[in-house]
Structures are given as C-alpha cells and as structure tokens.
Tab-separated table of C-alpha atoms in Angstrom:
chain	number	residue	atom	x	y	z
I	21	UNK	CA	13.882	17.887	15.949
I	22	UNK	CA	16.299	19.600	13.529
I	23	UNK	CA	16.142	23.139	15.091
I	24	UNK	CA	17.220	22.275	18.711
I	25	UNK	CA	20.130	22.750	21.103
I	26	UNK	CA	21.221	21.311	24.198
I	27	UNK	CA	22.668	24.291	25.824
I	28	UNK	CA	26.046	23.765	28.039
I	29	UNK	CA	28.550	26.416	29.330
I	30	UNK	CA	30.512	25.765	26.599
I	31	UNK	CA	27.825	26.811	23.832
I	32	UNK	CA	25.641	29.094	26.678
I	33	UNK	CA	27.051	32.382	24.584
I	34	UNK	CA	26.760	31.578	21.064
I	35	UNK	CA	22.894	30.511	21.678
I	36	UNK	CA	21.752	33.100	24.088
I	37	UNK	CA	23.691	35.787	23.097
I	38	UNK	CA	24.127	35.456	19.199
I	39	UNK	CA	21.920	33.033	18.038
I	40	UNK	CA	18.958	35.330	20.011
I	41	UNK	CA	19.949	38.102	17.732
I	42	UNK	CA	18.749	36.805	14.415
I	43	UNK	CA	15.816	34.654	15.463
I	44	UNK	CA	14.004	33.479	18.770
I	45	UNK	CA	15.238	31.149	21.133
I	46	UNK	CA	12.872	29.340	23.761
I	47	UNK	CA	15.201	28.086	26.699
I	48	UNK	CA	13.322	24.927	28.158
I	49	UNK	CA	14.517	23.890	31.664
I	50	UNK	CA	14.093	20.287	32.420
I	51	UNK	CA	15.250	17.495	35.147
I	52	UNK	CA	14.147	14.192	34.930
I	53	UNK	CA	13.248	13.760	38.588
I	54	UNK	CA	10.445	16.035	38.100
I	55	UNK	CA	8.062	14.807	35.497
I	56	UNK	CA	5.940	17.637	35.043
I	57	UNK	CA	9.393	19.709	33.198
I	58	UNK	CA	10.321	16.535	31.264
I	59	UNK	CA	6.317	16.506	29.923
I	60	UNK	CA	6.458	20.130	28.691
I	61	UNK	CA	10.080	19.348	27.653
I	62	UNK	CA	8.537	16.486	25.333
I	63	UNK	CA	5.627	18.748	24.202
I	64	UNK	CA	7.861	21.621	23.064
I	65	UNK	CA	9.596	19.259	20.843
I	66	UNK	CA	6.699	18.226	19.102
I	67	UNK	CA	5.123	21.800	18.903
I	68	UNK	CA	8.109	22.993	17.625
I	69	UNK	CA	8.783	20.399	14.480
I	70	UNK	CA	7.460	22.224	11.851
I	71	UNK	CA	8.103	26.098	12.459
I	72	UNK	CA	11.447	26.133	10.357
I	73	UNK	CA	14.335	28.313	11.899
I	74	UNK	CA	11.656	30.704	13.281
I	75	UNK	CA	12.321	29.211	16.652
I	76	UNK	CA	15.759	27.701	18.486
I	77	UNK	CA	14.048	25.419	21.013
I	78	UNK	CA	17.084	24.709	23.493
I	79	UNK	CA	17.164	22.853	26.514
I	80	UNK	CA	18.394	23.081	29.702
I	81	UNK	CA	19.285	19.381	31.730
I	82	UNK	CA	19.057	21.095	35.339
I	83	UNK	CA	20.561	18.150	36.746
I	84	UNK	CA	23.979	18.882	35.184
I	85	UNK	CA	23.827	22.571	34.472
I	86	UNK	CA	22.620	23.609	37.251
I	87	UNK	CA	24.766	27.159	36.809
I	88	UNK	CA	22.933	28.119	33.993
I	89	UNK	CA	19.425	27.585	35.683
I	90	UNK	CA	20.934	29.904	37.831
I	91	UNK	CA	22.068	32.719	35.746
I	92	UNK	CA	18.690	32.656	34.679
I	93	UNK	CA	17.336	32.903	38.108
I	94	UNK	CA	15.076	29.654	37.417
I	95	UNK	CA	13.021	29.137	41.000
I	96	UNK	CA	11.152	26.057	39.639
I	97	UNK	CA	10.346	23.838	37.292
I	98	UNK	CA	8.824	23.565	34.587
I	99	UNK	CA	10.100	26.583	32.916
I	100	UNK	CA	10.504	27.841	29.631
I	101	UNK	CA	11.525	30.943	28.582
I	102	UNK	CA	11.655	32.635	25.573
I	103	UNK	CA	15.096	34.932	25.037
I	104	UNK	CA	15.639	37.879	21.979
I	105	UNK	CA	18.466	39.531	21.935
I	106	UNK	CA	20.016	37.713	24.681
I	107	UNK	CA	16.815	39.396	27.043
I	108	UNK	CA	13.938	37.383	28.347
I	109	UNK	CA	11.041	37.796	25.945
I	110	UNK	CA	8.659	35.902	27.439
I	111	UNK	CA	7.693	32.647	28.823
I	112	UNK	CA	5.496	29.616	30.418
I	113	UNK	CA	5.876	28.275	33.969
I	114	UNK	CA	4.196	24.871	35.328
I	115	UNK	CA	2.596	22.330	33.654
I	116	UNK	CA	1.144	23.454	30.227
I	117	UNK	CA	-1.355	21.974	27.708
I	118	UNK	CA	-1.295	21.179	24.236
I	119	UNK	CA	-3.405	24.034	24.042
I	120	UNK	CA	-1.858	26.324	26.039
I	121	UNK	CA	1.537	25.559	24.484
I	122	UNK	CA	0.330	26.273	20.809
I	123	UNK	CA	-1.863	29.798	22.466
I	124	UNK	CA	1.923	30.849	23.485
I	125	UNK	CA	3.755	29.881	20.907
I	126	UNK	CA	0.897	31.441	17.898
I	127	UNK	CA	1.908	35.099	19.459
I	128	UNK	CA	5.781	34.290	17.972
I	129	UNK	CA	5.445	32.315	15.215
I	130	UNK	CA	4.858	33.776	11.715
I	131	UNK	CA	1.147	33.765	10.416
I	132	UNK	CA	0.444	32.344	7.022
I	133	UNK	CA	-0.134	35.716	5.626
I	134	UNK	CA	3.072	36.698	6.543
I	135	UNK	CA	4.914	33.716	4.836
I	136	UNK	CA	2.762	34.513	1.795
I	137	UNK	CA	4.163	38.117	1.935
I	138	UNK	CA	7.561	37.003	2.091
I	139	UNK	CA	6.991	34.675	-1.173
I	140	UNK	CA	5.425	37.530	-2.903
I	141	UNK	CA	7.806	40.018	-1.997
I	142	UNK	CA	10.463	37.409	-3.845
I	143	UNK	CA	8.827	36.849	-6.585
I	144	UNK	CA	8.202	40.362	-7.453
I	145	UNK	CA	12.028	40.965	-6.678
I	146	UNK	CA	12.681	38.070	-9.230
I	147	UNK	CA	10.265	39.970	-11.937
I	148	UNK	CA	7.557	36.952	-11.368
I	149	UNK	CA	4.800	38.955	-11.571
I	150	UNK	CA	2.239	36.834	-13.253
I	151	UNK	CA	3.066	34.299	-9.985
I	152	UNK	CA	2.700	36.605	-7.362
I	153	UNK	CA	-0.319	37.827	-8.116
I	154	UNK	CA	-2.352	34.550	-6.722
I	155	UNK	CA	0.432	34.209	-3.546
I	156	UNK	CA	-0.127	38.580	-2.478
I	157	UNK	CA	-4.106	38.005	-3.375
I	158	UNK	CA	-4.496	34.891	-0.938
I	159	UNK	CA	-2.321	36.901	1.715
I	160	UNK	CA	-4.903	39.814	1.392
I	161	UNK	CA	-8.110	37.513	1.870
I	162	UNK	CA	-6.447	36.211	4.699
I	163	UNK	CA	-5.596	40.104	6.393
I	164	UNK	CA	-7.167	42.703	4.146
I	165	UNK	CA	-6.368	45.524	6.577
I	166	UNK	CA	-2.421	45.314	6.719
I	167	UNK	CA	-0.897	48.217	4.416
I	168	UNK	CA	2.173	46.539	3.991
I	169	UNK	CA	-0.302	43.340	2.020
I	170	UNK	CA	-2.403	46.403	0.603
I	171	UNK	CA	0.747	47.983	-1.135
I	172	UNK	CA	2.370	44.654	-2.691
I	173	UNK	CA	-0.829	43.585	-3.451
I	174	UNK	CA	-1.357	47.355	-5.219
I	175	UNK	CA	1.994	47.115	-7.321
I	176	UNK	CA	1.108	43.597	-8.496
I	177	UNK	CA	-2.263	45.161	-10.065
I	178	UNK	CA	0.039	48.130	-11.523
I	179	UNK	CA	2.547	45.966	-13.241
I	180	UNK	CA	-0.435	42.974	-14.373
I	181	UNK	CA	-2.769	46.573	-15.265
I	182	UNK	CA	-4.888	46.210	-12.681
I	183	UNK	CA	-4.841	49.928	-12.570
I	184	UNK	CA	-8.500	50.462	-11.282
I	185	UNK	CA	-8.337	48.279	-8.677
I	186	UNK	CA	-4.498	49.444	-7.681
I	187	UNK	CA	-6.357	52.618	-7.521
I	188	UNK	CA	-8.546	51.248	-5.116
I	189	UNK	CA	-6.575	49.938	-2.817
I	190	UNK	CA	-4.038	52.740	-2.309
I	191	UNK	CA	-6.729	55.173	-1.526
I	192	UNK	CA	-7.906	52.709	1.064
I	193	UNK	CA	-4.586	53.139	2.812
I	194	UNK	CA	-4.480	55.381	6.061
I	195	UNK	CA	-2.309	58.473	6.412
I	196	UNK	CA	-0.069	56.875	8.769
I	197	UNK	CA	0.627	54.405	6.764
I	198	UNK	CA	1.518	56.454	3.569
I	199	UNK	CA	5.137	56.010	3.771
I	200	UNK	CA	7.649	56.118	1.085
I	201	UNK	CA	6.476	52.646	-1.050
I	202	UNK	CA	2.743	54.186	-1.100
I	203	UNK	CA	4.446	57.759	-2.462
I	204	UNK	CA	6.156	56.121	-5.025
I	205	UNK	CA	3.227	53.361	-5.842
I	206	UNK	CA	1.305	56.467	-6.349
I	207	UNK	CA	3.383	58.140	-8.964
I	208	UNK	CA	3.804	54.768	-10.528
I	209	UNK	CA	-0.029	54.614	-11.166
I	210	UNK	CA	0.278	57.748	-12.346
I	211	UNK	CA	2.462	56.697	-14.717
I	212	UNK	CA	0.531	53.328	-15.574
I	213	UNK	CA	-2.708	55.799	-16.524
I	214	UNK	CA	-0.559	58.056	-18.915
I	215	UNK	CA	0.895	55.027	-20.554
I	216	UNK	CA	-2.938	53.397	-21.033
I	217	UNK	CA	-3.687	56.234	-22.883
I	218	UNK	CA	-0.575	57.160	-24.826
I	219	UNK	CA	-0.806	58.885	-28.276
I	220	UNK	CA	-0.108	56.231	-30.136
I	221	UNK	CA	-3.389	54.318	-28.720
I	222	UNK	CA	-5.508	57.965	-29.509
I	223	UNK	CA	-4.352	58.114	-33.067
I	224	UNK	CA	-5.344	54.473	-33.549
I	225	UNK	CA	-8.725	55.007	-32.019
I	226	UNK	CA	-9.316	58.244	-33.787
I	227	UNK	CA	-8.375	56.530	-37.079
I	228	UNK	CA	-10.834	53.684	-35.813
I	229	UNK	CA	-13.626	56.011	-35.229
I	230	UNK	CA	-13.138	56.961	-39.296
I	231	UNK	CA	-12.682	53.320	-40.016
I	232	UNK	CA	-14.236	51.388	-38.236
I	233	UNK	CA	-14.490	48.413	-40.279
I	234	UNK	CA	-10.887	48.229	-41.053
I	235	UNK	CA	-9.503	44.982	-39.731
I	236	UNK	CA	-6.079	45.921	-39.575
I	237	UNK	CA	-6.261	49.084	-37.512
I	238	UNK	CA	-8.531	46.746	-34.939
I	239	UNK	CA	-5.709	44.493	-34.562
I	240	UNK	CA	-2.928	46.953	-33.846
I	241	UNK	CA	-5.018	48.754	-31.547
I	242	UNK	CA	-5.541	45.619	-29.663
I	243	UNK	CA	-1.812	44.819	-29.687
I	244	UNK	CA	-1.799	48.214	-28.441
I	245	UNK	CA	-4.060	47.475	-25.506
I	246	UNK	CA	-2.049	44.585	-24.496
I	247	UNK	CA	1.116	46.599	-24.212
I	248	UNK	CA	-0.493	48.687	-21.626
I	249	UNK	CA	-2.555	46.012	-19.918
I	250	UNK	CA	-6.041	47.135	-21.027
I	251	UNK	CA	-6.327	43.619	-21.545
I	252	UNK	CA	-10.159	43.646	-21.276
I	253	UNK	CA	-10.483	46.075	-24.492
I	254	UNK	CA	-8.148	43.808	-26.361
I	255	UNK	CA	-9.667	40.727	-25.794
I	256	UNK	CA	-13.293	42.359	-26.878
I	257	UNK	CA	-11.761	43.557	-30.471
I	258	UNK	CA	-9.858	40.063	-30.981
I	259	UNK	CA	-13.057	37.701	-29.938
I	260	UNK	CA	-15.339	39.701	-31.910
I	261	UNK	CA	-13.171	39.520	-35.050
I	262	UNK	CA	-12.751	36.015	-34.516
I	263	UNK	CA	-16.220	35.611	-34.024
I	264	UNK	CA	-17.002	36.772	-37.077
I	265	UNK	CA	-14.476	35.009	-39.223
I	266	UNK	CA	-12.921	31.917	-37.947
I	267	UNK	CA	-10.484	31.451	-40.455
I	268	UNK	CA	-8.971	35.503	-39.211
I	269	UNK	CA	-5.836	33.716	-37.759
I	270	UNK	CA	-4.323	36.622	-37.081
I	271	UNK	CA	-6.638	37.994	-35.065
I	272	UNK	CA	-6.856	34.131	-33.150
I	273	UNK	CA	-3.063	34.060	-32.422
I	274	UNK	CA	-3.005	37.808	-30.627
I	275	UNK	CA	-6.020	36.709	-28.766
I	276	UNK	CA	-4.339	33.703	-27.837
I	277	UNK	CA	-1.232	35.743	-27.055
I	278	UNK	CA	-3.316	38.142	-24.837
I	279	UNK	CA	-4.826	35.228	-22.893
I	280	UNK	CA	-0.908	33.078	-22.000
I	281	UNK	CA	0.559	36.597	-21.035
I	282	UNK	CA	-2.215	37.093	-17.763
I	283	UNK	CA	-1.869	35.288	-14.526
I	284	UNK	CA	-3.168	31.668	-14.132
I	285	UNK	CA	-6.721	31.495	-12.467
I	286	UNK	CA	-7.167	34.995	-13.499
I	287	UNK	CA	-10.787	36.212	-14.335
I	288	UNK	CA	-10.561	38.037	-17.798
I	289	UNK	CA	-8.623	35.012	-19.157
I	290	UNK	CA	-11.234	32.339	-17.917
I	291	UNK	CA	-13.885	34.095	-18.817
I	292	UNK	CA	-11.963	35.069	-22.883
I	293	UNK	CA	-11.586	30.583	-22.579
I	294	UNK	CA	-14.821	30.121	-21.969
I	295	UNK	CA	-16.060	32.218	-24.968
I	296	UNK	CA	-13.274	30.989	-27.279
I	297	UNK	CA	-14.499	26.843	-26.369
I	298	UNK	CA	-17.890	28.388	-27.111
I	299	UNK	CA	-17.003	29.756	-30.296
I	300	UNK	CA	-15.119	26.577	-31.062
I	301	UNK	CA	-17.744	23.959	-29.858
C-alpha cells in the first residue's frame, strides 16, 4: 500500500514524532516466527488501502528492531498501536478479525458525511454554490443533527434563496452550538429577506396591482424575482405568459434563464421542465 512505512531508528522520529502531528499513525509490530502478528500485519494492509493519508500504517519487524518494540514497552505480539502526537492513542492486541479490525479502525477514520463536508466547504470557498448544494444536502440526510452540516447546509439555501428553509434550519440549532458562523448566518438571512423585498420589487408590484395585464411590467418583475432568488414567483409569471402565447419569446428565454441558473436535480426547476415539455408536447 501507498500510505505505509517500515519504521527503523533511523526514520523512528520523523514518523512517530512528526508525521503523528498532522495525521494518525498505527504502529503494527510484527515477527515472522509468530504467525498470529504477521496475520494482523497482512490484514492491516488490506484494511488500510483505501483510507487516503487519513492513516500512516507503519510497521515494526521485531526481529531486527527489537529497540523500538522496546521503547514502546511492547510485551507481546500481535500488537498494534495507534500514536497522535507522538502519544499512544489507542490500539489492538492478539489476534483480530476482519471484523474487529474494521470496528477499530471506523472510530478513526473519517465518515462519509464528513468527506462530503469537506467538498462542500470547498466548493462554497470556490463560489460553487449551485454544486454544493446536492454534496452539503446528501451530508445532511446522512447526519441531520450535526450543526456544523446544519449551518453549511443553511448558507447554501441563503445564497441559492432558500431563505425559508435556511430559516428553518438555523432555528433548529441549539444554544451551544450558536457560535460565531450561526451569528453571522443569521444576520445574513436577515439581509437575504430585506433584499427579497426591496423597493424596487414593491414599486413593480404596486404598479402590477394597477396593471395587471401589462406584459412588460410582468417580465421585469420576474427578472426581479430572480435577482433575489424568489425563483418560485418568477417562474409562475414567465410559464403563465408563455402559456398563453407561445410565440412571447421573451418571456420563454427569462424562463429558460431562471431554470439553467438553479442547482441540477433541484425541485422548482424539474417541476418548471416538466410543465414547459407539457406546454410544448
């Protein structure tokens, strides 16, 4: 495996004390005249080919460093033990099943929610919001009790106007867990509900209400709409003055615009594509 060390006095600092510090490293202690340590030995390896550079499995050869056993205080074999920070974390002593072995090593390795996090997190950092919407939504279905999920998952809705359900998950959040990103997730919504309802959209909706037949003034108030995320009201005004003239291409192109700016897979888009093939077929 790629991730693996043979540990020696000459490389005995580097992994236990430095490598330790950035990620785990499970020291495996193995001689070949005991079978039982070369078994779990052979094991390890195989649990540990696909966990990435989560964990440094190392290896001790007893046989011919027999002082490093020692430093460790190893009394028997097999033994494995897992180091952080250059301090014994954990470990597993005598033989060990498949089972056992994967029980051990599920406590240390990251869960799938977490990796989705972490791909989330970057995509939002790289202004991807559109694609992290699916990757935070998948994490939450997987944990939907973990704040730090919760409050991605809540800016995602802010910045794709989500704002009602955003609303609903920060007010799900516990006091304990109302740090700093939930404070300022907060005022953001704030923000987010101001801008839905902004003068400009009032004066177009009052001069709807006087107007209301007035093609024109529709379509700017959906564009409007869109600008704020209240994609739901925009789509309504574009199908329905599609719907009743098929040749308004003006009104088709913003409602097509409105449908390739939202998310892939999302609802309000499948549902506006479903209605449009209708209309169309």
């Amino acid at each position: 495996m790629a991730n693996s060390i043979a540990i020696t006095l000459e490389n005995f600092q580097q992994v236990i004390l430095e490598e330790s510090k950035t990620k785990l490293v499970l020291v495996d202690f193995w001689a070949q005249q005991i079978p039982e340590s070369v078994e779990l030995r052979d094991k390890l390896a195989i649990a540990l080919t696909n966990v990435g550079d989560t964990i440094l499995y190392a290896t001790v050869d007893c046989e011919t460093q027999g002082q490093i056993a020692q430093q460790f205080g190893i009394q028997g074999l097999p033994t494995a033990i897992l180091v952080q920070d250059g301090q014994p974390l954990d470990g597993l002593t005598g033989p060990q099943t498949d089972e056992s072995i994967s029980e051990f090593l599920a406590k240390y390795l990251p869960k799938e929610q977490d990796t989705l996090l972490t791909q989330a997190n970057e995509l939002v950092a790289e202004n991807k919001i559109a694609e992290a919407l699916p990757v935070i939504s998948q994490a939450y279905q997987l944990d939907n009790e973990r704040a730090d999920i919760k409050l991605v998952l809540a800016n995602v809705y802010i910045q794709t106007g989500k704002v009602e359900e955003a609303e609903v998950l920060l007010n799900s959040i516990k006091m304990i867990d109302q740090n700093s990103d939930y404070k300022s997730l907060v005022a953001k919504l704030e923000l987010a509900n101001q801008a839905a309802d902004s003068p400009e959209i009032q004066a177009l909706e009052q001069q709807l209400q006087n107007d209301p037949d007035n093609i024109e003034l529709q379509q700017k108030l959906a564009a409007q709409y869109s600008q704020v995320n209240r994609n739901d009201e925009a789509l309504s005004i574009l199908f329905l003055l599609v719907q009743k003239d098929g040749a308004d291409m003006t009104s088709k192109d913003l409602l097509l615009d409105v449908l390739k700016s939202l998310p892939d897979g999302d609802a309000l888009a499948t549902k506006y594509r479903r209605k449009l093939y209708t209309l169309m077929y």
